[in-house]
Amino acid sequence: MLVGLAILLVLALLPLARPSTYFLGFMLILFMYAALASSWNILGGFTGYLSFGHAAFFGLGAYTTALLLFYLKWSPFWTMPLGGLVAAVFAALVGYPCLRLRGPYFSLVTLILTLAVSIIILNAPWTKGAFGMFLPFPPVDIFTNHVIFYEVMLALMVLAALVARQIERSKLGMGLAAIRENEDVAQTLGVNVTWLKMEVFLISAFLTGMIGGIYSYYISYLHPSFVFDTLISINIVLMALFGGRLTWLGPLLGASILSVVNEILTLQVEAQLARIVFGLLLIGVIIFLPDGIMAAAAPFIRRLLGQSRRRLRPSSG
Amino acid sequence: MLRGQQVTKRFGGLTALNRVDFAIEPGQIVGLIGPNGSGKTTLFNVITGFYRPEEGRILFDGHDITGARPHIVARMGIGRTFQIVQPFQNMTALENVEIGVLYGQGLSHGSESQARAQELLDLVGLGHQRHTPVRNFTLAEKKRLEIARALSVRPRLLLLDEVFAGLNPGEVKQAIELIFHIRRELGLTLLIVEHVLGALRDTCERVIVLNYGQKIAEGPPEEVFNHPEVIAAYLGSNETH
Ligand SMILES: Nc1ncnc2c1ncn2[C@@H]1O[C@H](COP(=O)(O)OP(=O)(O)OP(=O)(O)O)[C@@H](O)[C@H]1O
Ligand SMILES: [Mg+2]
């Protein structure tokens, strides 16, 4: 807990050291993916319903705030919850039929939904379709601009992680774990599985939409192929799985490590080759560490913490 | 307490239950037997809301629960075990039982819910193993856990699906004692599916026999086990006592 707060404080104050805009840009995308992976994990990790369609929520959030900015000059900084809301409404519409499907069928349908939404947005008259939308910049210099988005993404990451953490330790979290273990048995124990799945589907979609809502402002040029990108969905899933989907901390860890690895590979090695190396790495982890590196590292971390902070033992962090 | 009227369930062309009538009075222990594939588990699934019957009705304490969803049936007071034990492998014994306390009884997560789960583990003799990950349990222990978990929704009627299967004679004896003990403690009504006829002989006051989805006999165990149609059904399917 203390370690977490300390890390958070350092991250929040980091811009005071005037790092390069490149560095801030890299970090804020890392935060974004950590936030996305955490949001995804509330559904995918806790219930075992692996959505491959979170780009749909991300994109809907992005377009919501972009349209409000473009036509009404409303700032995404305060309309981003509306982005979340639109994503959640969409989730509510598709959730009931989708969440009746189990395993790969659910994953497949969420994947297809993203494509469908993307095509609709592409052909809608007011989204500028294939031309894309140019959005106005916030009226500040490039460094300040990056600092602002850096802090906002950091805040969203903290929000998503806190929501995930809260759910994990609650009655809801135990119900979700029962669903992940065995949905039929969960029902015979009184768990309203339909409602619980729906609840976290909406929460997950809302957070994801909100993150998308701020991303569009950051990139300032919006095209369906940018935000309704299946690669985003897949990245989110892989980061959460890589880190470990059983706890709230796993996705944060997965997103952080993979973002760094990806950046190094892209800079040091050729981008195409980087992607191959990256892919192989992921396949390896998924085969050999199915519960992610968190589960594999847990005994080690516990030993480390047990020795250095014995007095903090209760209220496991 | 529980009544079925003309219950019929089909899977495509197969009629798994064919106009089955039954009634269970409060406090009774009733056996449900029949050869493989005769529809015993299907009847459990119809009662607990996993399947909606094509025809007929299920009444529980006078309420029509035909086609009610499983979690509603559970909250109304019907607990069940599964033929193949299905513990939540990645949870501890205590967590396995706490789920039903939380959702079946509507408690919030805390010391009260854990205490209730602990009581149930104590009742089935697993109290000292509350923090053991369930995947390390023996089959006999998993079956005990399965019973504790079925009790976690605080049922008035408990449905047990082949809880003795796979146990050795000593364990069967212990399991029967456990069931009597639970019944005394909690005042439960029981419907027990069983294959091992011997186990039911000493346990049940009344037995219902299914064959190809039809009820072919009903009555006290001794009477039913000597019923010609029952003997024929069991011989025909190469079952032994
Ligand atoms: N979901 C299903 N879909 C199709 N057929 C099914 C389904 N469930 C059961 N059946 C069929 O219905 C019939 C009754 O099955 P059921 O499982 O109720 O038998 P059972 O009496 O419990 O047998 P056993 O002693 O082997 O457990 C069988 O022929 C079975 O194959
Ligand atoms: Mg059966």
PDB file of C-alpha atoms in Angstrom, chain B residues 49-142:
ATOM      1  CA  GLY B  49     -34.567 -24.541 -13.046  1.00  0.00           C
ATOM      2  CA  PHE B  50     -31.792 -25.583 -15.408  1.00  0.00           C
ATOM      3  CA  TYR B  51     -34.349 -27.052 -17.796  1.00  0.00           C
ATOM      4  CA  ARG B  52     -37.863 -25.896 -18.444  1.00  0.00           C
ATOM      5  CA  PRO B  53     -40.193 -28.890 -18.882  1.00  0.00           C
ATOM      6  CA  GLU B  54     -42.237 -29.034 -22.088  1.00  0.00           C
ATOM      7  CA  GLU B  55     -45.253 -30.080 -20.076  1.00  0.00           C
ATOM      8  CA  GLY B  56     -46.266 -30.235 -16.463  1.00  0.00           C
ATOM      9  CA  ARG B  57     -45.575 -28.183 -13.376  1.00  0.00           C
ATOM     10  CA  ILE B  58     -43.301 -28.131 -10.376  1.00  0.00           C
ATOM     11  CA  LEU B  59     -44.705 -26.756  -7.125  1.00  0.00           C
ATOM     12  CA  PHE B  60     -42.604 -25.916  -4.103  1.00  0.00           C
ATOM     13  CA  ASP B  61     -44.538 -25.100  -0.944  1.00  0.00           C
ATOM     14  CA  GLY B  62     -47.481 -24.320  -3.161  1.00  0.00           C
ATOM     15  CA  HIS B  63     -45.544 -21.893  -5.379  1.00  0.00           C
ATOM     16  CA  ASP B  64     -45.270 -22.715  -9.050  1.00  0.00           C
ATOM     17  CA  ILE B  65     -41.534 -22.786  -9.741  1.00  0.00           C
ATOM     18  CA  THR B  66     -41.738 -24.319 -13.211  1.00  0.00           C
ATOM     19  CA  GLY B  67     -39.029 -22.686 -15.305  1.00  0.00           C
ATOM     20  CA  ALA B  68     -37.908 -20.326 -12.517  1.00  0.00           C
ATOM     21  CA  ARG B  69     -34.242 -19.517 -12.915  1.00  0.00           C
ATOM     22  CA  PRO B  70     -31.776 -21.609 -10.888  1.00  0.00           C
ATOM     23  CA  HIS B  71     -30.643 -18.817  -8.573  1.00  0.00           C
ATOM     24  CA  ILE B  72     -34.244 -18.042  -7.678  1.00  0.00           C
ATOM     25  CA  VAL B  73     -34.961 -21.699  -6.934  1.00  0.00           C
ATOM     26  CA  ALA B  74     -31.855 -21.799  -4.758  1.00  0.00           C
ATOM     27  CA  ARG B  75     -32.899 -18.697  -2.832  1.00  0.00           C
ATOM     28  CA  MET B  76     -36.364 -20.158  -2.320  1.00  0.00           C
ATOM     29  CA  GLY B  77     -34.770 -22.985  -0.385  1.00  0.00           C
ATOM     30  CA  ILE B  78     -33.778 -25.843  -2.666  1.00  0.00           C
ATOM     31  CA  GLY B  79     -30.131 -26.881  -2.446  1.00  0.00           C
ATOM     32  CA  ARG B  80     -28.503 -29.448  -4.697  1.00  0.00           C
ATOM     33  CA  THR B  81     -25.295 -31.298  -5.324  1.00  0.00           C
ATOM     34  CA  PHE B  82     -23.978 -32.332  -8.717  1.00  0.00           C
ATOM     35  CA  GLN B  83     -23.436 -35.903  -9.833  1.00  0.00           C
ATOM     36  CA  ILE B  84     -19.865 -35.091 -10.792  1.00  0.00           C
ATOM     37  CA  VAL B  85     -18.357 -33.113  -7.933  1.00  0.00           C
ATOM     38  CA  GLN B  86     -17.588 -29.611  -9.120  1.00  0.00           C
ATOM     39  CA  PRO B  87     -15.879 -27.666  -6.374  1.00  0.00           C
ATOM     40  CA  PHE B  88     -14.500 -24.215  -7.183  1.00  0.00           C
ATOM     41  CA  GLN B  89     -10.967 -25.556  -7.583  1.00  0.00           C
ATOM     42  CA  ASN B  90      -9.123 -22.288  -7.116  1.00  0.00           C
ATOM     43  CA  MET B  91     -10.872 -21.300  -3.926  1.00  0.00           C
ATOM     44  CA  THR B  92     -10.410 -22.480  -0.369  1.00  0.00           C
ATOM     45  CA  ALA B  93     -13.032 -24.678   1.267  1.00  0.00           C
ATOM     46  CA  LEU B  94     -14.328 -21.699   3.228  1.00  0.00           C
ATOM     47  CA  GLU B  95     -14.723 -19.539   0.114  1.00  0.00           C
ATOM     48  CA  ASN B  96     -16.554 -22.368  -1.656  1.00  0.00           C
ATOM     49  CA  VAL B  97     -19.184 -22.364   1.053  1.00  0.00           C
ATOM     50  CA  GLU B  98     -19.243 -18.616   1.610  1.00  0.00           C
ATOM     51  CA  ILE B  99     -20.527 -17.941  -1.919  1.00  0.00           C
ATOM     52  CA  GLY B 100     -23.864 -19.548  -1.092  1.00  0.00           C
ATOM     53  CA  VAL B 101     -24.038 -17.739   2.244  1.00  0.00           C
ATOM     54  CA  LEU B 102     -23.530 -14.430   0.441  1.00  0.00           C
ATOM     55  CA  TYR B 103     -25.818 -14.948  -2.511  1.00  0.00           C
ATOM     56  CA  GLY B 104     -28.229 -17.618  -1.341  1.00  0.00           C
ATOM     57  CA  GLN B 105     -28.867 -16.076   2.056  1.00  0.00           C
ATOM     58  CA  GLY B 106     -28.181 -12.488   1.028  1.00  0.00           C
ATOM     59  CA  LEU B 107     -25.490 -11.643   3.558  1.00  0.00           C
ATOM     60  CA  SER B 108     -22.722  -9.171   2.867  1.00  0.00           C
ATOM     61  CA  HIS B 109     -19.111 -10.279   2.877  1.00  0.00           C
ATOM     62  CA  GLY B 110     -17.651 -10.127   6.348  1.00  0.00           C
ATOM     63  CA  SER B 111     -17.076 -11.964   9.593  1.00  0.00           C
ATOM     64  CA  GLU B 112     -20.724 -13.011   9.854  1.00  0.00           C
ATOM     65  CA  SER B 113     -20.747 -14.667   6.437  1.00  0.00           C
ATOM     66  CA  GLN B 114     -17.447 -16.382   7.143  1.00  0.00           C
ATOM     67  CA  ALA B 115     -18.710 -17.631  10.494  1.00  0.00           C
ATOM     68  CA  ARG B 116     -21.750 -19.177   8.843  1.00  0.00           C
ATOM     69  CA  ALA B 117     -19.588 -20.827   6.204  1.00  0.00           C
ATOM     70  CA  GLN B 118     -17.339 -22.137   8.962  1.00  0.00           C
ATOM     71  CA  GLU B 119     -20.332 -23.641  10.797  1.00  0.00           C
ATOM     72  CA  LEU B 120     -21.263 -25.601   7.707  1.00  0.00           C
ATOM     73  CA  LEU B 121     -17.718 -26.845   7.219  1.00  0.00           C
ATOM     74  CA  ASP B 122     -17.726 -27.955  10.849  1.00  0.00           C
ATOM     75  CA  LEU B 123     -21.022 -29.719  10.289  1.00  0.00           C
ATOM     76  CA  VAL B 124     -19.601 -31.883   7.488  1.00  0.00           C
ATOM     77  CA  GLY B 125     -16.328 -32.437   9.317  1.00  0.00           C
ATOM     78  CA  LEU B 126     -14.118 -30.194   7.195  1.00  0.00           C
ATOM     79  CA  GLY B 127     -13.799 -27.391   9.722  1.00  0.00           C
ATOM     80  CA  HIS B 128     -10.075 -27.806  10.188  1.00  0.00           C
ATOM     81  CA  GLN B 129      -9.460 -27.650   6.430  1.00  0.00           C
ATOM     82  CA  ARG B 130     -11.095 -24.309   5.768  1.00  0.00           C
ATOM     83  CA  HIS B 131      -8.014 -22.727   4.216  1.00  0.00           C
ATOM     84  CA  THR B 132      -6.998 -25.739   2.152  1.00  0.00           C
ATOM     85  CA  PRO B 133      -7.231 -25.178  -1.601  1.00  0.00           C
ATOM     86  CA  VAL B 134      -9.948 -27.538  -2.691  1.00  0.00           C
ATOM     87  CA  ARG B 135      -7.959 -29.109  -5.488  1.00  0.00           C
ATOM     88  CA  ASN B 136      -5.958 -30.967  -2.825  1.00  0.00           C
ATOM     89  CA  PHE B 137      -9.059 -32.676  -1.394  1.00  0.00           C
ATOM     90  CA  THR B 138      -9.776 -36.402  -1.726  1.00  0.00           C
ATOM     91  CA  LEU B 139     -12.985 -37.464  -3.467  1.00  0.00           C
ATOM     92  CA  ALA B 140     -14.682 -38.190  -0.137  1.00  0.00           C
ATOM     93  CA  GLU B 141     -13.737 -34.715   1.099  1.00  0.00           C
ATOM     94  CA  LYS B 142     -14.940 -33.114  -2.111  1.00  0.00           C
TER      95      LYS B 142
END
